[in-house]
JSON list of C-alpha atoms in Angstrom, two decimals:
[
{"chain": "A", "resi": 1, "resn": "MET", "atom": "CA", "xyz": [-22.71, -86.54, 146.94]},
{"chain": "A", "resi": 2, "resn": "LEU", "atom": "CA", "xyz": [-24.91, -83.66, 147.21]},
{"chain": "A", "resi": 3, "resn": "TYR", "atom": "CA", "xyz": [-23.79, -80.67, 148.68]},
{"chain": "A", "resi": 4, "resn": "MET", "atom": "CA", "xyz": [-25.41, -77.13, 149.21]},
{"chain": "A", "resi": 5, "resn": "VAL", "atom": "CA", "xyz": [-22.98, -74.42, 148.16]},
{"chain": "A", "resi": 6, "resn": "HIS", "atom": "CA", "xyz": [-23.21, -70.48, 149.15]},
{"chain": "A", "resi": 7, "resn": "MET", "atom": "CA", "xyz": [-20.93, -68.60, 146.48]},
{"chain": "A", "resi": 8, "resn": "LEU", "atom": "CA", "xyz": [-21.48, -64.82, 147.25]},
{"chain": "A", "resi": 9, "resn": "VAL", "atom": "CA", "xyz": [-19.46, -62.68, 144.57]},
{"chain": "A", "resi": 10, "resn": "ASP", "atom": "CA", "xyz": [-17.92, -59.52, 145.00]},
{"chain": "A", "resi": 11, "resn": "ILE", "atom": "CA", "xyz": [-16.37, -57.94, 141.41]},
{"chain": "A", "resi": 12, "resn": "PRO", "atom": "CA", "xyz": [-14.73, -55.57, 142.08]},
{"chain": "A", "resi": 13, "resn": "ALA", "atom": "CA", "xyz": [-15.12, -51.93, 140.69]},
{"chain": "A", "resi": 14, "resn": "THR", "atom": "CA", "xyz": [-12.14, -51.46, 139.20]},
{"chain": "A", "resi": 15, "resn": "LEU", "atom": "CA", "xyz": [-12.64, -54.26, 136.97]},
{"chain": "A", "resi": 16, "resn": "PRO", "atom": "CA", "xyz": [-12.92, -53.02, 133.23]},
{"chain": "A", "resi": 17, "resn": "LYS", "atom": "CA", "xyz": [-17.25, -53.36, 132.54]},
{"chain": "A", "resi": 18, "resn": "GLY", "atom": "CA", "xyz": [-16.46, -55.58, 129.37]},
{"chain": "A", "resi": 19, "resn": "GLU", "atom": "CA", "xyz": [-14.63, -57.96, 130.75]},
{"chain": "A", "resi": 20, "resn": "ALA", "atom": "CA", "xyz": [-16.53, -58.59, 133.69]},
{"chain": "A", "resi": 21, "resn": "ASP", "atom": "CA", "xyz": [-19.48, -58.90, 131.24]},
{"chain": "A", "resi": 22, "resn": "ARG", "atom": "CA", "xyz": [-17.53, -61.32, 129.61]},
{"chain": "A", "resi": 23, "resn": "LEU", "atom": "CA", "xyz": [-16.96, -63.33, 132.55]},
{"chain": "A", "resi": 24, "resn": "LYS", "atom": "CA", "xyz": [-20.47, -63.05, 133.72]},
{"chain": "A", "resi": 25, "resn": "ALA", "atom": "CA", "xyz": [-21.74, -64.81, 130.07]},
{"chain": "A", "resi": 26, "resn": "ASP", "atom": "CA", "xyz": [-18.67, -66.99, 130.51]},
{"chain": "A", "resi": 27, "resn": "GLU", "atom": "CA", "xyz": [-20.40, -68.25, 133.94]},
{"chain": "A", "resi": 28, "resn": "LYS", "atom": "CA", "xyz": [-23.72, -67.90, 132.96]},
{"chain": "A", "resi": 29, "resn": "ALA", "atom": "CA", "xyz": [-22.46, -70.83, 129.90]},
{"chain": "A", "resi": 30, "resn": "TYR", "atom": "CA", "xyz": [-20.42, -72.89, 132.28]},
{"chain": "A", "resi": 31, "resn": "ALA", "atom": "CA", "xyz": [-23.88, -72.66, 134.89]},
{"chain": "A", "resi": 32, "resn": "GLN", "atom": "CA", "xyz": [-26.25, -73.37, 132.42]},
{"chain": "A", "resi": 33, "resn": "ARG", "atom": "CA", "xyz": [-23.77, -76.62, 130.95]},
{"chain": "A", "resi": 34, "resn": "LEU", "atom": "CA", "xyz": [-23.44, -78.26, 134.11]},
{"chain": "A", "resi": 35, "resn": "GLN", "atom": "CA", "xyz": [-26.98, -77.61, 135.11]},
{"chain": "A", "resi": 36, "resn": "ARG", "atom": "CA", "xyz": [-28.22, -79.63, 131.66]},
{"chain": "A", "resi": 37, "resn": "GLU", "atom": "CA", "xyz": [-25.11, -82.85, 132.17]},
{"chain": "A", "resi": 38, "resn": "GLY", "atom": "CA", "xyz": [-26.90, -82.91, 136.28]},
{"chain": "A", "resi": 39, "resn": "LYS", "atom": "CA", "xyz": [-24.14, -81.80, 137.97]},
{"chain": "A", "resi": 40, "resn": "TRP", "atom": "CA", "xyz": [-25.63, -78.49, 138.91]},
{"chain": "A", "resi": 41, "resn": "ARG", "atom": "CA", "xyz": [-29.15, -79.85, 139.95]},
{"chain": "A", "resi": 42, "resn": "HIS", "atom": "CA", "xyz": [-30.41, -76.32, 141.28]},
{"chain": "A", "resi": 43, "resn": "LEU", "atom": "CA", "xyz": [-29.76, -72.99, 140.96]},
{"chain": "A", "resi": 44, "resn": "TRP", "atom": "CA", "xyz": [-31.39, -69.91, 143.30]},
{"chain": "A", "resi": 45, "resn": "ARG", "atom": "CA", "xyz": [-30.60, -66.69, 143.81]},
{"chain": "A", "resi": 46, "resn": "ILE", "atom": "CA", "xyz": [-30.74, -64.71, 147.15]},
{"chain": "A", "resi": 47, "resn": "ALA", "atom": "CA", "xyz": [-33.23, -61.26, 146.61]},
{"chain": "A", "resi": 48, "resn": "GLY", "atom": "CA", "xyz": [-31.22, -58.37, 147.21]},
{"chain": "A", "resi": 49, "resn": "GLN", "atom": "CA", "xyz": [-27.34, -59.45, 146.45]},
{"chain": "A", "resi": 50, "resn": "TYR", "atom": "CA", "xyz": [-25.09, -60.97, 144.38]},
{"chain": "A", "resi": 51, "resn": "ALA", "atom": "CA", "xyz": [-24.87, -64.73, 145.72]},
{"chain": "A", "resi": 52, "resn": "ASN", "atom": "CA", "xyz": [-26.77, -68.37, 145.45]},
{"chain": "A", "resi": 53, "resn": "TYR", "atom": "CA", "xyz": [-27.44, -71.23, 147.36]},
{"chain": "A", "resi": 54, "resn": "SER", "atom": "CA", "xyz": [-27.31, -73.99, 144.85]},
{"chain": "A", "resi": 55, "resn": "VAL", "atom": "CA", "xyz": [-26.57, -78.11, 144.85]},
{"chain": "A", "resi": 56, "resn": "PHE", "atom": "CA", "xyz": [-24.73, -80.15, 143.41]},
{"chain": "A", "resi": 57, "resn": "ASP", "atom": "CA", "xyz": [-24.52, -83.59, 142.68]},
{"chain": "A", "resi": 58, "resn": "VAL", "atom": "CA", "xyz": [-20.67, -84.55, 141.86]},
{"chain": "A", "resi": 59, "resn": "ALA", "atom": "CA", "xyz": [-18.49, -88.00, 142.36]},
{"chain": "A", "resi": 60, "resn": "SER", "atom": "CA", "xyz": [-15.97, -86.77, 145.43]},
{"chain": "A", "resi": 61, "resn": "ASN", "atom": "CA", "xyz": [-15.36, -83.56, 147.11]},
{"chain": "A", "resi": 62, "resn": "ASP", "atom": "CA", "xyz": [-12.09, -83.88, 144.68]},
{"chain": "A", "resi": 63, "resn": "ASP", "atom": "CA", "xyz": [-14.64, -82.94, 141.68]},
{"chain": "A", "resi": 64, "resn": "LEU", "atom": "CA", "xyz": [-16.60, -80.61, 143.69]},
{"chain": "A", "resi": 65, "resn": "HIS", "atom": "CA", "xyz": [-13.73, -78.60, 144.16]},
{"chain": "A", "resi": 66, "resn": "GLU", "atom": "CA", "xyz": [-12.22, -78.89, 140.52]},
{"chain": "A", "resi": 67, "resn": "THR", "atom": "CA", "xyz": [-15.80, -77.84, 139.16]},
{"chain": "A", "resi": 68, "resn": "LEU", "atom": "CA", "xyz": [-15.85, -74.36, 141.70]},
{"chain": "A", "resi": 69, "resn": "THR", "atom": "CA", "xyz": [-12.69, -73.22, 140.68]},
{"chain": "A", "resi": 70, "resn": "ALA", "atom": "CA", "xyz": [-13.55, -73.45, 137.02]},
{"chain": "A", "resi": 71, "resn": "LEU", "atom": "CA", "xyz": [-16.43, -71.09, 137.95]},
{"chain": "A", "resi": 72, "resn": "PRO", "atom": "CA", "xyz": [-14.84, -67.59, 135.63]},
{"chain": "A", "resi": 73, "resn": "LEU", "atom": "CA", "xyz": [-16.08, -65.61, 138.57]},
{"chain": "A", "resi": 74, "resn": "TYR", "atom": "CA", "xyz": [-14.30, -68.03, 140.84]},
{"chain": "A", "resi": 75, "resn": "PRO", "atom": "CA", "xyz": [-11.60, -65.46, 141.55]},
{"chain": "A", "resi": 76, "resn": "TYR", "atom": "CA", "xyz": [-14.24, -62.58, 143.35]},
{"chain": "A", "resi": 77, "resn": "MET", "atom": "CA", "xyz": [-16.50, -65.49, 145.63]},
{"chain": "A", "resi": 78, "resn": "THR", "atom": "CA", "xyz": [-16.65, -66.27, 148.73]},
{"chain": "A", "resi": 79, "resn": "ILE", "atom": "CA", "xyz": [-17.73, -69.97, 148.74]},
{"chain": "A", "resi": 80, "resn": "SER", "atom": "CA", "xyz": [-19.13, -72.34, 151.12]},
{"chain": "A", "resi": 81, "resn": "VAL", "atom": "CA", "xyz": [-19.72, -76.15, 151.16]},
{"chain": "A", "resi": 82, "resn": "THR", "atom": "CA", "xyz": [-22.42, -77.97, 153.37]},
{"chain": "A", "resi": 83, "resn": "PRO", "atom": "CA", "xyz": [-22.38, -81.56, 152.22]},
{"chain": "A", "resi": 84, "resn": "LEU", "atom": "CA", "xyz": [-25.81, -83.49, 152.08]},
{"chain": "A", "resi": 85, "resn": "ALA", "atom": "CA", "xyz": [-27.60, -86.45, 153.17]},
{"chain": "A", "resi": 86, "resn": "GLN", "atom": "CA", "xyz": [-30.68, -87.92, 152.64]},
{"chain": "A", "resi": 87, "resn": "HIS", "atom": "CA", "xyz": [-32.83, -87.35, 155.05]},
{"chain": "A", "resi": 88, "resn": "PRO", "atom": "CA", "xyz": [-35.05, -90.52, 156.51]},
{"chain": "A", "resi": 89, "resn": "SER", "atom": "CA", "xyz": [-38.60, -88.54, 157.30]},
{"chain": "A", "resi": 90, "resn": "ALA", "atom": "CA", "xyz": [-37.98, -87.33, 153.26]},
{"chain": "A", "resi": 91, "resn": "ILE", "atom": "CA", "xyz": [-40.65, -88.81, 150.87]},
{"chain": "A", "resi": 92, "resn": "ALA", "atom": "CA", "xyz": [-38.89, -88.09, 147.58]},
{"chain": "A", "resi": 93, "resn": "ALA", "atom": "CA", "xyz": [-36.06, -90.03, 147.31]},
{"chain": "A", "resi": 94, "resn": "ASN", "atom": "CA", "xyz": [-32.32, -87.99, 146.41]}
]
């Protein structure tokens, strides 16, 4: 199942820099692992924002929920999810 996910990150200024840096490094490692596994198919930065649009390919709604809530920066994110379906006019297969 494909999902487009918008993630907006808002790390509080009160979080110590060392802790924020550790969370960002953990987030990067987790995101890259998910990309290598094929679960996180696309990752696009939104210019000028600490945000992204991503496409996830997971087995179920529950799988997506577990994947997103395991993100190290999850407590500091506002997330919206849009389920995707193949468009009948698309020339590329899913």
